[in-house]
């Protein structure tokens, strides 16, 4: 995928600064020299501060999750001779020996590659792993770890085929969702039963990791017959969703559901949302008078509503990318019934192995109409936007398996971003004053690059190494430009280049801003 991006409008021609200005030069590793134009002031980078308060947990017997406190651009994690750079204060280390203690070192890394003193922690996976989380689940837990993980007997998928793949996770794999939206409709319903020891009449559990800062995961409990319709941004009637972003977790319920006034004490969780590359386990726990959201066993959100339907149908939606690891349900055991949904864009035939069929039609007012077809019906006339729903024999496999190609490991990264703002607070697209200073902010998401370059109207004004003490990390760089050195009334073009360590093609982005005509 081409990560080069173009940011900002490109109207007008850039004007080259007339004055020829000498560059301040200093030595830097890997042949890249630090060069800052005399008309540019680099904002001083703070020294990285040693992380604090390391803590560990295990979602599997052979994996550790280490979290800590810190506000650095990124972190370097070392263990058993391995090294990994991560963009936030958390990492997951898979493929460990359950009974062996692992010593982990975490260093904060600045945007220029400087390292802090290490924070150290030692942990043994089997001492932290608790397999009791699935005691309340019924049926087999879905492990999305191979090419047959999305069996069409159990799942109906709404996504572009090429956006799903398998990414390594230790000795295993997990489904990598790399598209704007993908929906996974389970054919296994949740039937609510007698409250369990924790008060739940039913539950759904999902293990998932974020991909980038914009990742968004929803786990929705749909009442019939909404599970047969395609995913939309509208809240279906009677639905309740577990809504997870990198900012946090919440429960979103249909406002027409009965409110109960139930009060629930939230747990003490420092983080409640998705983390890039690190799995967490969320549970949607349904009580008679509330729906709770739990992250790794800690209550992080709730909604005091009562679900009156006896059966609901879970659907997973992932926006902006993510990693799908495991899924399970709890309640009264229900069989998984292979189901196929056929849009009635043209005449359709009911398959011979069908045990039942119905037509589901969206109707005005956020309603859905359902018509059961008589037994023995074989042909159905076209009736867009209606859907033909076919229930097959248990041994049948409707459709084909999605193609899940293997993908390389590592954390996904986005392209660089470039922002411009005058010191008085004005921003493009309005013209910036032709006096004072202009702040240029370069946000770098790459890992392992050797440096960045900044060009103004085709002339390099900044060359900055980012690997002073080791491999570079995502970070933020700020520079002040002297507005008086720019031609009044011009459209100035800035170009940011991120230079890869292998001296390959740089990843670039550009932006254009207009200067006022008078000082």
Coordinates of C-alpha atoms in Angstrom, one line a residue:
X1 CA 0.0 0.0 0.0
X2 CA 1.4 3.4 -0.9
X3 CA 1.7 5.4 2.3
X4 CA 2.5 8.7 0.6
X5 CA -0.2 11.2 1.3
X6 CA -1.0 14.7 0.2
X7 CA -2.4 17.0 2.9
X8 CA -3.9 20.4 2.4
X9 CA -4.9 22.3 -0.7
X10 CA -2.4 22.7 -3.5
X11 CA -3.9 25.9 -5.1
X12 CA -1.4 28.5 -6.4
X13 CA 2.2 28.2 -7.1
X14 CA 4.9 28.2 -4.4
X15 CA 7.4 31.0 -4.4
X16 CA 11.0 30.2 -3.5
X17 CA 12.6 32.3 -0.8
X18 CA 15.0 34.7 -2.5
X19 CA 17.6 34.9 0.2
X20 CA 20.3 32.2 0.3
X21 CA 20.8 31.3 3.9
X22 CA 23.6 29.2 5.4
X23 CA 22.7 26.0 7.3
X24 CA 23.9 25.1 10.7
X25 CA 25.4 21.7 10.5
X26 CA 26.2 19.0 13.1
X27 CA 27.3 15.4 13.0
X28 CA 24.6 12.7 13.2
X29 CA 24.6 8.9 12.8
X30 CA 24.1 7.0 9.5
X31 CA 25.5 9.8 7.4
X32 CA 22.4 12.1 7.9
X33 CA 23.6 15.5 9.3
X34 CA 21.5 17.8 11.4
X35 CA 20.9 20.9 9.3
X36 CA 18.6 23.8 10.4
X37 CA 18.1 26.9 8.3
X38 CA 18.9 30.2 10.0
X39 CA 15.3 31.2 9.4
X40 CA 14.0 28.2 11.3
X41 CA 14.0 27.5 15.0
X42 CA 13.6 23.9 16.2
X43 CA 11.6 23.5 19.3
X44 CA 13.7 21.9 21.9
X45 CA 13.0 18.2 22.5
X46 CA 12.6 17.1 26.1
X47 CA 14.8 14.3 27.4
X48 CA 12.8 11.1 27.7
X49 CA 11.7 10.3 31.2
X50 CA 12.0 6.9 32.7
X51 CA 8.6 5.0 32.6
X52 CA 7.0 4.1 36.0
X53 CA 4.6 1.7 37.6
X54 CA 5.0 -1.4 35.5
X55 CA 2.3 -4.0 35.8
X56 CA 1.7 -7.3 34.0
X57 CA -1.3 -9.6 33.2
X58 CA -1.8 -12.6 31.0
X59 CA -4.8 -13.4 28.7
X60 CA -3.1 -16.6 27.6
X61 CA -0.8 -19.1 29.3
X62 CA 2.0 -18.2 26.9
X63 CA 1.7 -14.5 26.6
X64 CA 2.2 -11.4 28.8
X65 CA 0.8 -7.9 28.6
X66 CA 2.9 -5.3 30.2
X67 CA 1.6 -1.8 30.9
X68 CA 3.3 1.3 32.5
X69 CA 2.9 5.0 33.1
X70 CA 4.5 7.5 30.8
X71 CA 4.0 10.2 28.2
X72 CA 6.9 9.6 25.8
X73 CA 6.6 9.6 22.0
X74 CA 7.2 5.8 22.0
X75 CA 8.9 3.1 24.0
X76 CA 11.5 0.4 23.5
X77 CA 10.8 -3.0 25.1
X78 CA 13.5 -5.6 25.5
X79 CA 13.1 -9.3 26.7
X80 CA 14.9 -12.5 26.2
X81 CA 17.2 -10.9 23.6
X82 CA 14.3 -9.5 21.7
X83 CA 13.5 -5.8 21.1
X84 CA 10.2 -4.1 20.1
X85 CA 9.3 -0.5 19.6
X86 CA 5.7 0.4 20.6
X87 CA 3.7 3.7 20.2
X88 CA 2.1 3.7 23.6
X89 CA 2.6 2.6 27.2
X90 CA 1.6 -1.0 26.7
X91 CA 2.9 -4.1 24.9
X92 CA 1.9 -7.7 24.4
X93 CA 4.6 -10.4 24.3
X94 CA 3.3 -13.8 22.8
X95 CA 5.0 -17.1 22.3
X96 CA 6.5 -17.4 25.8
X97 CA 7.1 -20.5 27.9
X98 CA 4.3 -20.5 30.5
X99 CA 6.5 -21.6 33.4
X100 CA 9.6 -19.4 32.7
X101 CA 10.0 -16.0 34.3
X102 CA 10.5 -13.2 31.8
X103 CA 12.5 -10.1 32.5
X104 CA 11.4 -7.1 30.6
X105 CA 13.0 -3.7 30.3
X106 CA 11.1 -0.6 29.1
X107 CA 12.8 2.6 27.9
X108 CA 11.1 5.8 26.9
X109 CA 12.2 7.1 23.5
X110 CA 12.1 10.6 22.3
X111 CA 11.2 11.7 18.7
X112 CA 14.9 12.0 17.9
X113 CA 15.7 8.5 19.2
X114 CA 17.2 9.2 22.6
X115 CA 16.5 6.6 25.3
X116 CA 15.7 6.9 29.0
X117 CA 16.9 4.7 31.8
X118 CA 15.1 1.3 31.8
X119 CA 12.1 0.4 33.9
X120 CA 12.3 -3.3 34.8
X121 CA 9.7 -5.9 35.6
X122 CA 9.8 -9.7 35.8
X123 CA 6.7 -12.0 35.4
X124 CA 5.8 -15.6 34.7
X125 CA 2.8 -16.1 32.4
X126 CA 1.3 -19.1 34.3
X127 CA 1.3 -17.2 37.6
X128 CA -0.9 -14.5 36.0
X129 CA -3.1 -16.5 33.7
X130 CA -6.6 -17.2 34.9
X131 CA -8.7 -19.5 32.7
X132 CA -11.9 -19.0 34.7
X133 CA -13.0 -16.2 32.4
X134 CA -14.8 -18.8 30.1
X135 CA -16.5 -20.8 32.9
X136 CA -19.8 -18.9 32.2
X137 CA -19.6 -19.4 28.4
X138 CA -21.6 -22.0 26.5
X139 CA -20.6 -23.8 23.4
X140 CA -17.2 -23.6 21.8
X141 CA -15.2 -20.4 21.9
X142 CA -14.3 -19.0 18.5
X143 CA -10.6 -18.7 18.0
X144 CA -9.9 -16.6 14.9
X145 CA -6.5 -18.1 14.3
X146 CA -6.6 -19.8 10.9
X147 CA -7.9 -19.9 7.4
X148 CA -11.2 -21.6 8.4
X149 CA -11.8 -19.3 11.4
X150 CA -14.7 -17.7 9.6
X151 CA -16.7 -20.8 8.9
X152 CA -19.8 -19.7 6.9
X153 CA -21.9 -22.1 9.0
X154 CA -21.1 -19.9 12.0
X155 CA -20.5 -16.5 10.5
X156 CA -21.8 -14.2 7.8
X157 CA -19.2 -11.6 6.7
X158 CA -19.8 -8.1 5.3
X159 CA -16.5 -6.8 4.1
X160 CA -14.3 -6.5 1.0
X161 CA -12.6 -9.9 0.7
X162 CA -9.1 -8.5 0.2
X163 CA -9.2 -6.5 3.5
X164 CA -9.2 -9.6 5.7
X165 CA -6.0 -11.6 6.4
X166 CA -4.0 -13.5 9.0
X167 CA -1.3 -11.8 11.0
X168 CA 1.2 -13.7 13.1
X169 CA 0.7 -13.6 16.9
X170 CA 3.5 -15.6 18.5
X171 CA 3.3 -19.2 17.2
X172 CA -0.4 -18.6 16.3
X173 CA -2.3 -16.1 14.1
X174 CA -5.3 -13.8 14.3
X175 CA -7.6 -12.1 11.9
X176 CA -6.3 -8.8 10.6
X177 CA -9.0 -6.4 9.5
X178 CA -7.6 -3.8 7.2
X179 CA -10.5 -1.9 5.7
X180 CA -12.8 1.0 6.5
X181 CA -15.6 -1.3 7.8
X182 CA -16.1 -5.0 8.3
X183 CA -19.1 -6.7 10.0
X184 CA -19.2 -10.2 11.4
X185 CA -22.7 -11.6 12.1
X186 CA -22.7 -14.7 14.3
X187 CA -25.2 -17.4 13.5
X188 CA -25.2 -18.5 17.2
X189 CA -27.8 -16.6 19.2
X190 CA -27.7 -15.7 22.8
X191 CA -30.7 -16.9 24.8
X192 CA -31.1 -15.3 28.2
X193 CA -31.6 -17.6 31.2
X194 CA -31.6 -17.7 35.0
X195 CA -29.1 -15.2 36.5
X196 CA -25.7 -16.7 37.1
X197 CA -23.6 -16.0 40.2
X198 CA -22.6 -12.6 38.9
X199 CA -26.2 -11.7 38.1
X200 CA -25.9 -12.2 34.3
X201 CA -28.7 -13.8 32.3
X202 CA -26.4 -13.8 29.2
X203 CA -23.1 -12.4 27.9
X204 CA -20.9 -12.0 24.9
X205 CA -17.1 -11.9 25.2
X206 CA -14.7 -10.5 22.6
X207 CA -10.9 -10.5 22.5
X208 CA -9.6 -7.8 20.1
X209 CA -6.8 -5.4 19.6
X210 CA -6.7 -2.0 17.9
X211 CA -4.7 -1.3 14.7
X212 CA -4.3 2.4 14.6
X213 CA -5.4 5.4 16.7
X214 CA -8.7 5.5 14.7
X215 CA -9.7 1.9 15.3
X216 CA -13.3 1.4 16.5
X217 CA -15.0 -1.8 17.5
X218 CA -18.7 -2.5 18.2
X219 CA -20.2 -5.6 19.6
X220 CA -24.0 -5.3 19.2
X221 CA -26.8 -7.5 20.5
X222 CA -29.5 -7.4 17.8
X223 CA -33.1 -8.5 18.3
X224 CA -34.7 -10.5 15.5
X225 CA -35.0 -9.9 12.6
X226 CA -32.3 -7.2 12.5
X227 CA -29.5 -9.7 12.2
X228 CA -30.6 -10.5 8.6
X229 CA -30.1 -6.9 7.4
X230 CA -26.8 -5.3 6.4
X231 CA -24.8 -3.2 8.8
X232 CA -25.7 0.5 8.8
X233 CA -24.8 3.5 11.0
X234 CA -28.4 3.7 12.3
X235 CA -29.1 2.1 15.7
X236 CA -31.6 -0.8 15.1
X237 CA -34.7 -0.9 17.3
X238 CA -34.1 -2.7 20.6
X239 CA -30.3 -3.0 20.0
X240 CA -27.6 -2.6 22.6
X241 CA -24.0 -2.1 21.7
X242 CA -20.6 -2.3 23.4
X243 CA -18.8 0.6 21.8
X244 CA -15.0 0.6 22.0
X245 CA -12.5 3.1 20.7
X246 CA -8.9 4.1 21.6
X247 CA -10.4 6.8 23.8
X248 CA -12.5 4.4 25.9
X249 CA -15.5 2.1 26.2
X250 CA -19.2 2.8 26.6
X251 CA -22.6 1.0 26.3
X252 CA -25.0 2.5 23.6
X253 CA -28.6 1.4 23.9
X254 CA -31.8 2.1 21.9
X255 CA -33.4 5.0 23.8
X256 CA -36.8 3.3 23.6
X257 CA -35.6 0.4 25.9
X258 CA -37.0 0.6 29.4
X259 CA -34.7 2.5 31.9
X260 CA -34.3 0.9 35.3
X261 CA -32.3 3.4 37.4
X262 CA -29.8 0.7 38.3
X263 CA -26.5 2.0 39.8
X264 CA -23.2 0.1 39.2
X265 CA -19.8 0.8 40.7
X266 CA -17.1 1.2 38.1
X267 CA -13.7 -0.4 38.6
X268 CA -10.3 1.2 38.9
X269 CA -9.0 0.8 35.3
X270 CA -6.2 3.3 34.2
X271 CA -7.1 2.6 30.5
X272 CA -10.5 1.5 29.2
X273 CA -10.2 1.5 25.4
X274 CA -8.4 -0.2 22.5
X275 CA -4.6 -0.4 22.3
X276 CA -2.7 -0.7 19.0
X277 CA -1.3 -4.3 18.7
X278 CA -2.3 -5.3 22.3
X279 CA -5.3 -7.6 22.9
X280 CA -7.8 -7.0 25.7
X281 CA -10.9 -9.0 26.6
X282 CA -14.2 -7.1 26.7
X283 CA -17.3 -8.7 28.1
X284 CA -20.9 -7.5 27.5
X285 CA -22.7 -8.7 30.6
X286 CA -26.5 -8.6 30.5
X287 CA -28.3 -8.3 33.8
X288 CA -32.1 -8.2 34.2
X289 CA -31.9 -4.4 34.9
X290 CA -28.6 -3.3 33.2
X291 CA -25.9 -4.0 30.6
X292 CA -22.3 -3.8 31.8
X293 CA -19.0 -3.5 29.9
X294 CA -16.0 -5.2 31.4
X295 CA -12.4 -4.8 30.2
X296 CA -10.1 -7.6 31.4
X297 CA -12.6 -8.4 34.2
X298 CA -13.0 -4.7 35.4
X299 CA -16.3 -2.9 35.0
X300 CA -15.6 0.2 32.8
X301 CA -19.1 1.2 31.7
X302 CA -22.8 0.4 32.1
X303 CA -26.2 1.4 30.9
X304 CA -29.3 1.0 33.2
X305 CA -31.7 -0.6 30.6
X306 CA -33.6 -3.8 30.5
X307 CA -33.5 -6.1 27.4
X308 CA -37.0 -7.6 27.1
X309 CA -36.3 -9.9 24.1
X310 CA -35.5 -13.5 25.2
X311 CA -33.0 -14.0 22.3
X312 CA -30.5 -11.6 20.7
X313 CA -28.0 -12.1 17.9
X314 CA -24.4 -10.8 18.3
X315 CA -22.7 -8.8 15.6
X316 CA -19.1 -7.5 15.6
X317 CA -18.2 -4.4 13.6
X318 CA -14.7 -3.1 13.1
X319 CA -14.0 0.3 11.6
X320 CA -10.6 1.6 10.8
X321 CA -8.8 -1.7 11.2
X322 CA -8.2 -4.1 14.1
X323 CA -7.2 -7.6 15.1
X324 CA -9.9 -10.2 15.9
X325 CA -8.7 -12.9 18.3
X326 CA -11.6 -14.7 20.1
X327 CA -15.3 -14.6 20.7
X328 CA -17.7 -16.5 23.0
X329 CA -21.3 -16.3 24.4
X330 CA -23.0 -17.2 27.6
X331 CA -26.6 -17.9 28.5
X332 CA -28.8 -20.9 27.7
X333 CA -27.1 -23.1 25.1
X334 CA -28.4 -22.6 21.6
X335 CA -27.3 -24.4 18.4
X336 CA -25.7 -22.6 15.5
X337 CA -28.0 -22.7 12.5
X338 CA -26.2 -22.2 9.1
X339 CA -27.9 -19.2 7.6
X340 CA -27.6 -17.5 4.2
X341 CA -28.9 -14.1 3.2
X342 CA -29.5 -13.4 -0.5
X343 CA -30.4 -9.9 -1.7
X344 CA -33.5 -10.1 -4.0
X345 CA -32.0 -8.0 -6.7
X346 CA -33.2 -10.6 -9.2
X347 CA -35.2 -13.8 -9.1
X348 CA -33.7 -16.3 -6.7
X349 CA -34.0 -20.1 -6.0
X350 CA -34.2 -21.6 -2.5
X351 CA -31.4 -24.2 -2.1
X352 CA -32.5 -27.8 -1.9
X353 CA -30.9 -28.3 1.5
X354 CA -32.9 -25.5 3.0
X355 CA -35.1 -26.4 6.0
X356 CA -36.9 -23.0 6.1
X357 CA -36.8 -19.7 4.4
X358 CA -38.3 -16.2 4.9
X359 CA -38.3 -12.8 3.3
X360 CA -37.1 -9.8 5.4
X361 CA -37.8 -6.3 4.2
X362 CA -36.7 -3.0 5.7
X363 CA -39.7 -0.7 6.1
X364 CA -40.2 3.0 6.8
X365 CA -40.0 4.2 10.4
X366 CA -37.0 2.0 11.3
X367 CA -39.2 -1.1 11.0
X368 CA -38.6 -4.6 9.5
X369 CA -41.2 -6.8 7.8
X370 CA -40.9 -10.6 7.8
X371 CA -42.8 -13.1 5.6
X372 CA -42.3 -16.9 6.1
X373 CA -42.2 -18.8 2.9
X374 CA -44.3 -22.0 2.6
X375 CA -42.5 -25.3 2.8
X376 CA -41.4 -26.5 -0.6
X377 CA -41.0 -23.0 -2.1
X378 CA -38.2 -23.1 -4.7
X379 CA -38.4 -19.8 -6.6
X380 CA -38.7 -16.3 -5.2
X381 CA -39.4 -13.2 -7.4
X382 CA -37.1 -10.2 -7.3
X383 CA -38.1 -7.7 -4.7
X384 CA -35.3 -5.2 -3.9
X385 CA -34.5 -4.2 -1.1
X386 CA -35.9 -7.3 0.4
X387 CA -33.6 -10.2 1.5
X388 CA -34.2 -13.9 1.1
X389 CA -33.1 -15.6 4.4
X390 CA -32.4 -19.3 4.0
X391 CA -31.8 -21.7 7.0
X392 CA -29.9 -24.8 5.9
X393 CA -29.4 -28.2 7.4
X394 CA -26.7 -28.3 10.2
X395 CA -24.2 -30.1 8.0
X396 CA -24.6 -27.6 5.2
X397 CA -22.0 -24.9 4.4
X398 CA -23.6 -21.9 2.9
X399 CA -21.2 -20.0 0.7
X400 CA -17.4 -20.3 0.7
X401 CA -14.8 -19.5 3.2
X402 CA -13.3 -16.0 3.1
X403 CA -9.8 -16.0 1.7
X404 CA -7.5 -15.1 4.5
X405 CA -4.0 -14.6 3.2
X406 CA -1.0 -14.5 5.5
X407 CA 0.3 -11.0 6.3
X408 CA 3.6 -9.9 7.9
X409 CA 3.7 -9.2 11.6
X410 CA 4.4 -5.8 13.3
X411 CA 2.3 -2.9 14.3
X412 CA 0.5 -0.9 11.6
X413 CA 1.5 2.7 11.1
X414 CA -0.1 5.5 9.3
X415 CA 1.4 8.2 7.1
X416 CA 3.1 11.4 8.4
X417 CA 1.0 14.5 9.0
X418 CA 1.9 18.2 8.6
X419 CA 0.2 21.1 10.4
X420 CA 0.7 24.9 10.1
X421 CA -0.4 27.6 12.6
X422 CA 0.5 31.2 13.1
X423 CA 1.6 32.2 16.7
X424 CA -1.6 34.3 16.9
X425 CA -3.7 31.1 16.5
X426 CA -4.8 31.6 12.9
X427 CA -4.6 28.5 10.7
X428 CA -5.1 27.7 7.0
X429 CA -7.1 28.0 4.8
X430 CA -7.3 31.6 6.0
X431 CA -4.2 33.7 5.0
X432 CA -1.5 33.8 7.8
X433 CA -0.2 37.2 8.9
X434 CA 3.1 38.3 7.2
X435 CA 4.7 39.0 10.6
X436 CA 5.7 37.1 13.7
X437 CA 6.3 33.3 13.6
X438 CA 4.6 30.3 12.1
X439 CA 4.6 27.0 13.9
X440 CA 5.1 23.9 11.7
X441 CA 4.3 20.6 13.4
X442 CA 5.4 17.3 11.8
X443 CA 3.8 14.1 13.2
X444 CA 5.7 11.0 12.3
X445 CA 4.1 7.5 12.6
X446 CA 7.0 5.5 11.2
X447 CA 9.1 3.0 13.1
X448 CA 12.8 2.5 12.4
X449 CA 13.4 5.6 10.1
X450 CA 16.7 7.4 10.1
X451 CA 15.5 11.0 9.9
X452 CA 13.2 13.6 8.5
X453 CA 13.6 16.4 6.0
X454 CA 11.4 19.5 5.6
X455 CA 11.4 21.6 2.4
X456 CA 9.9 25.0 1.8
X457 CA 9.0 25.8 -1.8
X458 CA 11.4 23.1 -3.0
X459 CA 14.4 24.1 -0.8
X460 CA 15.4 22.0 2.1
X461 CA 15.3 24.0 5.4
X462 CA 15.5 21.1 7.9
X463 CA 17.4 17.8 8.0
X464 CA 17.0 16.0 11.4
X465 CA 18.3 12.6 12.4
X466 CA 15.9 10.6 14.5
X467 CA 18.1 7.6 15.5
X468 CA 20.5 9.2 17.9
X469 CA 20.7 6.2 20.3
X470 CA 18.9 3.5 18.3
X471 CA 16.0 2.8 16.0
X472 CA 13.6 5.7 15.5
X473 CA 10.0 5.8 16.8
X474 CA 6.8 7.7 16.1
X475 CA 7.1 11.2 17.4
X476 CA 6.3 14.9 17.0
X477 CA 8.6 17.6 15.8
X478 CA 8.0 21.4 15.9
X479 CA 9.7 24.2 14.1
X480 CA 9.1 28.0 14.1
X481 CA 9.4 29.8 10.7
X482 CA 10.0 33.6 10.4
X483 CA 7.0 34.8 8.5
X484 CA 8.9 37.9 7.3
X485 CA 11.2 35.7 5.2
X486 CA 8.3 34.5 3.1
X487 CA 7.0 36.5 0.2
X488 CA 3.8 38.5 1.0
X489 CA 0.7 37.2 -0.7
X490 CA 2.4 34.0 -1.7
X491 CA 1.2 30.4 -1.4
X492 CA 4.1 28.6 0.4
X493 CA 4.4 24.9 0.0
X494 CA 5.9 22.7 2.8
X495 CA 7.0 19.1 2.1
X496 CA 7.8 16.6 4.8
X497 CA 9.9 13.5 4.0
X498 CA 10.4 10.6 6.3
X499 CA 13.7 8.8 5.4
X500 CA 13.7 5.0 5.8
X501 CA 16.6 3.3 7.4
X502 CA 17.3 1.3 4.2
X503 CA 17.8 4.5 2.2
X504 CA 14.7 3.5 0.1
X505 CA 12.0 5.9 -1.1
X506 CA 11.0 8.5 1.5
X507 CA 7.4 8.7 2.7
X508 CA 6.1 12.2 2.1
X509 CA 3.3 14.6 2.7
X510 CA 2.7 18.2 1.7
X511 CA 0.7 21.2 2.7
X512 CA 0.2 24.7 1.2
X513 CA -0.6 27.9 3.2
X514 CA -1.2 31.4 2.1
X515 CA 0.6 34.5 3.4
X516 CA -1.1 37.9 3.8
X517 CA -0.1 40.8 1.6
X518 CA 0.7 43.2 4.3
X519 CA 2.8 43.0 7.5

